[in-house]
């Protein structure tokens, strides 16, 4: 096989992504930090650092003078050099956030969506919501794109919403394409839960792997981060965790099956029995742990966070007492570190990852 210019471009982009990943993880870094973390040669790192500095993505932040040897230039990421907008499309609401290159959320606003909203209504809400972000006009030149985390089932690879449960106007809608045309910005479309677990991976860094983000918000979904990367599955539809059956001959679910985790949970929640709803969710979580052997469980979603303590307690209890050999199969359970912003923020981080990082990989 002969090397082509495409390989060189890829390699350059890859090396750049490695350096950006270090910059995002460490507050400050030197050339030698990057060499140690990435295995790139000092010469290659110097070239990438020069290019990123010229692009304004990183900047010198002083000089370190070691006892012996030459002084070393210290660099840092320039957080306000680039931004991305993240959108969380739920059945009743649209949440928009503005996230900088370092992953800090600068603005967050939630607005109601019309009942059974159409694609056109969502596009209008996206545009007016983006226009309403304070200072947005000054940021236009530094906007990388818009990430949309949406309820599924959806096809991430082709940017299609297949059949959003409970929304009649969303059958095979090419949302990525029509949103790009409507907004005039690159758009990244993913399942809400996959966007959410990306945000958690950004915040936890390289040690974060084999994790799930469980979201309870109208429906129930699970976003997976396996072996240090987002897991979407063969058709990019992984995560329909709420539609796994926990009760044979149980109530009819919105997906057409009977006794799904989601409908059994929702019935309990609607009856005001949060303790039982939390217990149903916890059983589902244990099923997941038994299947995938996960190290981290992150709990999120508006309906769950409204009763955060009972849910956290039920899942922790089940993880410790229902998993055989829980002494050995230890799992960390926690609430999302970004609260209600986690999906939108993760969608924005996916856009930044795509342009300036290693897509779907945790920081080094
Ligand atoms: Zn179902």
CSV table of C-alpha atoms and ligand atoms in Angstrom, one decimal:
chain,number,residue,atom,x,y,z
A,1,UNK,CA,0.0,0.0,0.0
A,2,UNK,CA,1.3,3.4,-0.9
A,3,UNK,CA,1.0,6.4,1.5
A,4,UNK,CA,-1.2,9.1,0.3
A,5,UNK,CA,-1.7,12.7,1.3
A,6,UNK,CA,-4.9,11.7,3.0
A,7,UNK,CA,-2.8,9.6,5.4
A,8,UNK,CA,-0.6,12.6,6.2
A,9,UNK,CA,-3.7,14.8,6.8
A,10,UNK,CA,-5.2,12.1,9.0
A,11,UNK,CA,-1.9,11.7,10.9
A,12,UNK,CA,-1.6,15.5,11.4
A,13,UNK,CA,-5.2,15.7,12.6
A,14,UNK,CA,-4.6,12.7,14.9
A,15,UNK,CA,-1.4,14.2,16.5
A,16,UNK,CA,-3.2,17.5,16.9
A,17,UNK,CA,-6.1,15.7,18.6
A,18,UNK,CA,-3.7,13.9,21.0
A,19,UNK,CA,-2.1,17.2,22.1
A,20,UNK,CA,-5.6,18.8,22.5
A,21,UNK,CA,-6.6,15.8,24.7
A,22,UNK,CA,-3.6,16.4,26.9
A,23,UNK,CA,-4.4,20.2,27.1
A,24,UNK,CA,-7.9,19.4,28.1
A,25,UNK,CA,-6.9,17.0,30.8
A,26,UNK,CA,-4.0,19.0,32.4
A,27,UNK,CA,-4.4,22.6,33.4
A,28,UNK,CA,-1.0,23.4,32.0
A,29,UNK,CA,1.5,21.3,30.1
A,30,UNK,CA,4.9,21.3,28.5
A,31,UNK,CA,6.3,19.7,25.4
A,32,UNK,CA,7.7,16.9,27.5
A,33,UNK,CA,4.3,16.3,29.2
A,34,UNK,CA,2.8,15.6,25.7
A,35,UNK,CA,5.7,13.4,24.7
A,36,UNK,CA,5.3,11.3,27.9
A,37,UNK,CA,1.5,11.0,27.5
A,38,UNK,CA,1.3,10.3,23.8
A,39,UNK,CA,4.5,8.7,22.7
A,40,UNK,CA,4.9,11.2,19.9
A,41,UNK,CA,8.5,12.4,19.1
A,42,UNK,CA,9.6,15.8,20.6
A,43,UNK,CA,9.9,17.1,17.0
A,44,UNK,CA,6.3,16.1,16.1
A,45,UNK,CA,5.0,17.6,19.3
A,46,UNK,CA,6.8,20.9,18.6
A,47,UNK,CA,5.2,21.1,15.2
A,48,UNK,CA,1.7,20.5,16.6
A,49,UNK,CA,2.2,23.0,19.4
A,50,UNK,CA,3.3,25.6,16.9
A,51,UNK,CA,0.3,25.0,14.8
A,52,UNK,CA,-2.2,25.0,17.7
A,53,UNK,CA,-0.6,28.2,19.0
A,54,UNK,CA,-1.0,29.9,15.6
A,55,UNK,CA,-4.6,28.8,15.5
A,56,UNK,CA,-5.2,30.3,18.9
A,57,UNK,CA,-6.3,27.0,20.5
A,58,UNK,CA,-3.4,27.0,23.0
A,59,UNK,CA,-1.1,29.7,24.3
A,60,UNK,CA,2.2,30.0,26.3
A,61,UNK,CA,1.5,30.4,30.0
A,62,UNK,CA,4.9,31.0,31.4
A,63,UNK,CA,8.3,29.3,31.6
A,64,UNK,CA,9.4,26.6,34.0
A,65,UNK,CA,13.1,26.7,35.0
A,66,UNK,CA,14.3,23.3,36.1
A,67,UNK,CA,17.4,23.1,38.3
A,68,UNK,CA,19.4,21.8,35.4
A,69,UNK,CA,18.7,21.9,31.7
A,70,UNK,CA,17.0,24.4,29.5
A,71,UNK,CA,13.9,26.3,30.7
A,72,UNK,CA,10.6,24.8,29.4
A,73,UNK,CA,7.7,26.8,28.0
A,74,UNK,CA,4.4,26.0,29.7
A,75,UNK,CA,1.2,26.0,27.6
A,76,UNK,CA,-2.5,26.1,28.4
A,77,UNK,CA,-5.7,25.6,26.5
A,78,UNK,CA,-7.4,28.8,25.5
A,79,UNK,CA,-11.0,28.0,26.6
A,80,UNK,CA,-12.7,30.9,24.9
A,81,UNK,CA,-11.0,30.3,21.5
A,82,UNK,CA,-13.8,28.0,20.4
A,83,UNK,CA,-17.4,27.2,21.6
A,84,UNK,CA,-20.1,24.8,20.7
A,85,UNK,CA,-23.8,24.8,21.4
A,86,UNK,CA,-25.5,21.8,22.9
A,87,UNK,CA,-29.2,21.0,22.6
A,88,UNK,CA,-31.1,18.5,24.6
A,89,UNK,CA,-34.4,17.6,22.8
A,90,UNK,CA,-36.8,15.9,25.2
A,91,UNK,CA,-40.5,15.2,24.7
A,92,UNK,CA,-41.7,18.4,26.3
A,93,UNK,CA,-38.6,20.7,26.5
A,94,UNK,CA,-35.6,22.0,24.7
A,95,UNK,CA,-32.5,22.8,26.7
A,96,UNK,CA,-29.7,24.8,25.1
A,97,UNK,CA,-26.2,25.3,26.6
A,98,UNK,CA,-23.1,27.1,25.4
A,99,UNK,CA,-19.8,25.2,26.2
A,100,UNK,CA,-16.3,26.4,25.7
A,101,UNK,CA,-13.3,24.4,24.5
A,102,UNK,CA,-12.4,23.3,28.0
A,103,UNK,CA,-15.9,21.9,28.6
A,104,UNK,CA,-17.2,24.7,30.9
A,105,UNK,CA,-20.9,25.4,30.6
A,106,UNK,CA,-21.5,29.2,30.2
A,107,UNK,CA,-25.1,29.5,29.5
A,108,UNK,CA,-28.1,27.2,30.0
A,109,UNK,CA,-31.7,27.8,29.2
A,110,UNK,CA,-34.7,25.5,29.0
A,111,UNK,CA,-37.9,26.3,27.0
A,112,UNK,CA,-41.1,24.3,26.5
A,113,UNK,CA,-41.7,22.6,23.2
A,114,UNK,CA,-45.3,22.3,21.8
A,115,UNK,CA,-47.1,19.0,22.6
A,116,UNK,CA,-46.3,16.4,19.9
A,117,UNK,CA,-44.0,19.0,18.2
A,118,UNK,CA,-43.1,18.7,14.5
A,119,UNK,CA,-39.5,18.9,13.0
A,120,UNK,CA,-40.3,22.5,11.8
A,121,UNK,CA,-41.3,23.5,15.3
A,122,UNK,CA,-38.1,22.1,16.7
A,123,UNK,CA,-36.0,23.9,14.1
A,124,UNK,CA,-37.7,27.2,14.9
A,125,UNK,CA,-37.2,26.7,18.6
A,126,UNK,CA,-33.5,25.8,18.1
A,127,UNK,CA,-32.9,28.9,16.0
A,128,UNK,CA,-34.7,31.3,18.4
A,129,UNK,CA,-33.0,29.7,21.4
A,130,UNK,CA,-29.6,30.1,19.8
A,131,UNK,CA,-30.3,33.7,18.9
A,132,UNK,CA,-31.3,34.4,22.5
A,133,UNK,CA,-27.9,33.2,24.0
A,134,UNK,CA,-26.3,36.3,25.5
A,135,UNK,CA,-23.4,37.6,23.5
A,136,UNK,CA,-24.0,35.1,20.7
A,137,UNK,CA,-23.3,37.6,17.9
A,138,UNK,CA,-19.7,38.1,19.2
A,139,UNK,CA,-19.1,34.4,19.3
A,140,UNK,CA,-20.3,33.5,15.8
A,141,UNK,CA,-16.8,33.3,14.4
A,142,UNK,CA,-15.7,31.0,17.2
A,143,UNK,CA,-18.7,28.6,17.0
A,144,UNK,CA,-17.8,25.1,16.0
A,145,UNK,CA,-21.2,23.7,15.6
A,146,UNK,CA,-24.4,22.5,17.3
A,147,UNK,CA,-24.7,19.1,19.0
A,148,UNK,CA,-28.2,17.7,19.4
A,149,UNK,CA,-28.9,15.0,21.9
A,150,UNK,CA,-32.3,13.6,21.2
A,151,UNK,CA,-34.7,10.8,22.3
A,152,UNK,CA,-34.5,7.8,20.0
A,153,UNK,CA,-34.6,5.4,18.3
A,154,UNK,CA,-32.3,7.3,16.0
A,155,UNK,CA,-29.5,6.5,13.5
A,156,UNK,CA,-26.5,8.5,14.6
A,157,UNK,CA,-24.4,7.5,11.5
A,158,UNK,CA,-26.9,8.9,9.0
A,159,UNK,CA,-28.3,11.7,11.2
A,160,UNK,CA,-31.8,10.3,11.1
A,161,UNK,CA,-34.4,10.2,13.8
A,162,UNK,CA,-36.1,6.9,13.2
A,163,UNK,CA,-39.2,6.9,15.4
A,164,UNK,CA,-39.0,9.0,18.5
A,165,UNK,CA,-41.3,7.2,20.9
A,166,UNK,CA,-44.4,9.3,21.7
A,167,UNK,CA,-43.8,11.8,18.9
A,168,UNK,CA,-46.0,11.2,15.8
A,169,UNK,CA,-44.2,13.5,13.4
A,170,UNK,CA,-40.8,11.9,13.7
A,171,UNK,CA,-40.5,9.0,11.4
A,172,UNK,CA,-37.2,8.8,9.4
A,173,UNK,CA,-36.6,12.5,9.8
A,174,UNK,CA,-33.1,13.6,8.5
A,175,UNK,CA,-32.7,16.0,11.4
A,176,UNK,CA,-28.9,16.5,11.0
A,177,UNK,CA,-29.3,17.6,7.4
A,178,UNK,CA,-32.3,19.9,7.8
A,179,UNK,CA,-30.9,21.4,11.0
A,180,UNK,CA,-27.6,22.2,9.3
A,181,UNK,CA,-29.5,24.0,6.5
A,182,UNK,CA,-31.7,25.8,8.9
A,183,UNK,CA,-29.0,26.9,11.4
A,184,UNK,CA,-26.1,27.4,8.9
A,185,UNK,CA,-23.8,25.5,11.3
A,186,UNK,CA,-22.4,21.9,11.4
A,187,UNK,CA,-24.7,19.7,13.4
A,188,UNK,CA,-23.9,16.5,15.3
A,189,UNK,CA,-26.9,14.3,16.1
A,190,UNK,CA,-26.7,11.6,18.8
A,191,UNK,CA,-28.9,9.8,21.3
A,192,UNK,CA,-29.5,11.9,24.4
A,193,UNK,CA,-27.9,9.2,26.6
A,194,UNK,CA,-24.8,8.8,24.5
A,195,UNK,CA,-24.3,12.6,24.6
A,196,UNK,CA,-24.7,12.4,28.4
A,197,UNK,CA,-22.2,9.7,29.0
A,198,UNK,CA,-19.7,11.7,26.8
A,199,UNK,CA,-20.0,14.6,29.2
A,200,UNK,CA,-19.3,12.4,32.2
A,201,UNK,CA,-16.3,10.9,30.4
A,202,UNK,CA,-14.9,14.4,29.7
A,203,UNK,CA,-15.3,15.3,33.4
A,204,UNK,CA,-13.8,12.1,34.8
A,205,UNK,CA,-10.9,11.7,32.3
A,206,UNK,CA,-8.9,8.7,31.2
A,207,UNK,CA,-9.7,6.4,34.1
A,208,UNK,CA,-13.4,6.4,33.1
A,209,UNK,CA,-14.4,3.3,31.3
A,210,UNK,CA,-17.1,0.6,31.4
A,211,UNK,CA,-19.8,3.0,32.5
A,212,UNK,CA,-23.4,3.7,32.0
A,213,UNK,CA,-25.5,6.8,32.3
A,214,UNK,CA,-29.1,6.0,33.2
A,215,UNK,CA,-31.6,8.7,32.3
A,216,UNK,CA,-35.1,8.9,33.6
A,217,UNK,CA,-37.0,11.7,31.8
A,218,UNK,CA,-40.4,10.6,30.4
A,219,UNK,CA,-38.7,7.5,29.2
A,220,UNK,CA,-35.7,5.5,30.5
A,221,UNK,CA,-32.5,5.2,28.5
A,222,UNK,CA,-28.9,4.1,29.1
A,223,UNK,CA,-25.8,5.6,27.5
A,224,UNK,CA,-22.7,3.3,27.4
A,225,UNK,CA,-19.0,4.1,27.6
A,226,UNK,CA,-17.2,0.8,27.2
A,227,UNK,CA,-13.4,0.4,27.2
A,228,UNK,CA,-12.9,4.2,27.1
A,229,UNK,CA,-15.2,5.0,24.2
A,230,UNK,CA,-18.9,5.6,23.5
A,231,UNK,CA,-20.7,2.4,22.5
A,232,UNK,CA,-23.5,2.9,20.0
A,233,UNK,CA,-23.9,-0.7,18.6
A,234,UNK,CA,-24.4,-2.1,15.2
A,235,UNK,CA,-27.1,0.3,14.1
A,236,UNK,CA,-26.2,3.1,16.5
A,237,UNK,CA,-29.3,2.3,18.5
A,238,UNK,CA,-27.8,1.0,21.7
A,239,UNK,CA,-29.3,2.4,24.9
A,240,UNK,CA,-33.0,1.4,24.6
A,241,UNK,CA,-32.5,0.1,28.1
A,242,UNK,CA,-36.1,1.1,29.2
A,243,UNK,CA,-37.5,-1.3,26.7
A,244,UNK,CA,-36.1,-4.4,28.2
A,245,UNK,CA,-38.8,-6.6,29.8
A,246,UNK,CA,-38.9,-7.0,33.6
A,247,UNK,CA,-42.4,-8.3,33.9
A,248,UNK,CA,-43.8,-11.0,31.7
A,249,UNK,CA,-47.4,-10.2,30.7
A,250,UNK,CA,-46.9,-6.8,32.2
A,251,UNK,CA,-48.6,-3.6,31.0
A,252,UNK,CA,-48.4,-2.6,27.3
A,253,UNK,CA,-45.5,-0.3,26.6
A,254,UNK,CA,-45.3,2.6,24.1
A,255,UNK,CA,-42.8,0.4,22.1
A,256,UNK,CA,-45.4,-2.4,21.5
A,257,UNK,CA,-44.0,-4.9,24.0
A,258,UNK,CA,-45.4,-5.8,27.4
A,259,UNK,CA,-43.8,-5.3,30.8
A,260,UNK,CA,-40.9,-3.1,29.8
A,261,UNK,CA,-38.8,-1.6,32.6
A,262,UNK,CA,-40.0,1.9,31.4
A,263,UNK,CA,-43.8,1.2,31.6
A,264,UNK,CA,-43.5,-0.7,34.9
A,265,UNK,CA,-41.4,2.1,36.4
A,266,UNK,CA,-43.6,4.8,35.1
A,267,UNK,CA,-46.8,3.2,36.4
A,268,UNK,CA,-45.2,3.2,39.9
A,269,UNK,CA,-44.0,6.8,39.6
A,270,UNK,CA,-47.3,8.0,38.3
A,271,UNK,CA,-49.0,6.4,41.3
A,272,UNK,CA,-46.7,8.4,43.5
A,273,UNK,CA,-44.8,5.3,44.7
A,274,UNK,CA,-41.3,6.6,44.1
A,275,UNK,CA,-39.8,4.0,46.3
A,276,UNK,CA,-41.2,1.2,44.1
A,277,UNK,CA,-40.2,3.1,40.9
A,278,UNK,CA,-36.7,3.5,42.2
A,279,UNK,CA,-36.6,-0.2,43.1
A,280,UNK,CA,-37.7,-1.2,39.5
A,281,UNK,CA,-35.0,1.0,38.1
A,282,UNK,CA,-32.4,-0.5,40.5
A,283,UNK,CA,-33.3,-4.0,39.3
A,284,UNK,CA,-32.8,-2.9,35.7
A,285,UNK,CA,-29.4,-1.5,36.7
A,286,UNK,CA,-28.4,-4.8,38.3
A,287,UNK,CA,-29.4,-6.6,35.1
A,288,UNK,CA,-27.1,-4.3,33.2
A,289,UNK,CA,-24.2,-4.9,35.6
A,290,UNK,CA,-24.7,-8.7,35.3
A,291,UNK,CA,-24.6,-8.4,31.5
A,292,UNK,CA,-21.7,-5.9,31.1
A,293,UNK,CA,-19.7,-5.8,34.3
A,294,UNK,CA,-19.7,-2.0,34.6
A,295,UNK,CA,-17.5,0.1,37.0
A,296,UNK,CA,-19.6,3.3,37.1
A,297,UNK,CA,-23.3,4.0,37.1
A,298,UNK,CA,-24.3,7.7,36.6
A,299,UNK,CA,-27.9,8.7,37.4
A,300,UNK,CA,-29.5,11.5,35.4
A,301,UNK,CA,-32.7,12.9,34.0
A,302,UNK,CA,-35.2,15.5,35.2
A,303,UNK,CA,-37.7,12.9,36.6
A,304,UNK,CA,-35.0,11.1,38.5
A,305,UNK,CA,-33.2,14.2,39.8
A,306,UNK,CA,-36.5,15.4,41.3
A,307,UNK,CA,-36.3,12.5,43.7
A,308,UNK,CA,-32.5,12.1,43.6
A,309,UNK,CA,-32.0,10.7,47.0
A,310,UNK,CA,-34.5,7.8,46.9
A,311,UNK,CA,-33.2,6.7,43.5
A,312,UNK,CA,-29.6,6.9,44.5
A,313,UNK,CA,-30.3,5.0,47.7
A,314,UNK,CA,-32.2,2.2,45.8
A,315,UNK,CA,-29.6,1.8,43.2
A,316,UNK,CA,-26.7,1.8,45.7
A,317,UNK,CA,-28.6,-0.8,47.8
A,318,UNK,CA,-29.2,-3.1,44.8
A,319,UNK,CA,-25.7,-2.8,43.5
A,320,UNK,CA,-24.4,-3.9,47.0
A,321,UNK,CA,-26.9,-6.5,47.8
A,322,UNK,CA,-28.4,-7.9,44.6
A,323,UNK,CA,-25.1,-8.4,42.7
A,324,UNK,CA,-23.6,-11.8,43.7
A,325,UNK,CA,-20.0,-11.2,44.9
A,326,UNK,CA,-20.5,-7.4,45.1
A,327,UNK,CA,-17.4,-7.4,47.4
A,328,UNK,CA,-15.4,-8.2,44.3
A,329,UNK,CA,-17.7,-6.7,41.6
A,330,UNK,CA,-17.6,-3.2,43.0
A,331,UNK,CA,-19.5,-0.4,41.2
A,332,UNK,CA,-19.5,3.3,41.8
A,333,UNK,CA,-22.9,4.9,41.8
A,334,UNK,CA,-23.4,8.6,41.6
A,335,UNK,CA,-25.7,11.4,40.4
A,336,UNK,CA,-24.7,13.3,37.2
A,337,UNK,CA,-22.0,15.9,38.0
A,338,UNK,CA,-23.7,18.3,35.5
A,339,UNK,CA,-27.3,17.9,36.7
A,340,UNK,CA,-30.0,18.8,34.2
A,341,UNK,CA,-27.3,20.1,31.7
A,342,UNK,CA,-25.6,16.8,31.2
A,343,UNK,CA,-27.2,15.8,27.9
A,344,UNK,CA,-26.9,19.2,26.2
A,345,UNK,CA,-23.4,19.7,27.5
A,346,UNK,CA,-22.4,16.3,26.3
A,347,UNK,CA,-23.8,17.0,22.8
A,348,UNK,CA,-21.7,20.2,22.7
A,349,UNK,CA,-18.6,18.3,23.8
A,350,UNK,CA,-19.2,15.8,21.0
A,351,UNK,CA,-19.0,18.6,18.5
A,352,UNK,CA,-15.7,19.9,20.1
A,353,UNK,CA,-14.4,16.3,20.1
A,354,UNK,CA,-15.1,15.9,16.5
A,355,UNK,CA,-13.2,19.1,15.5
A,356,UNK,CA,-10.5,19.3,18.1
A,357,UNK,CA,-10.1,16.0,19.9
A,358,UNK,CA,-10.4,12.3,19.6
A,359,UNK,CA,-14.0,11.6,18.9
A,360,UNK,CA,-15.6,9.3,21.5
A,361,UNK,CA,-12.4,8.8,23.5
A,362,UNK,CA,-11.9,9.9,27.0
A,363,UNK,CA,-9.2,12.5,27.6
A,364,UNK,CA,-5.7,11.1,28.3
B,1,LIG,ZN1,-41.1,-0.8,25.8
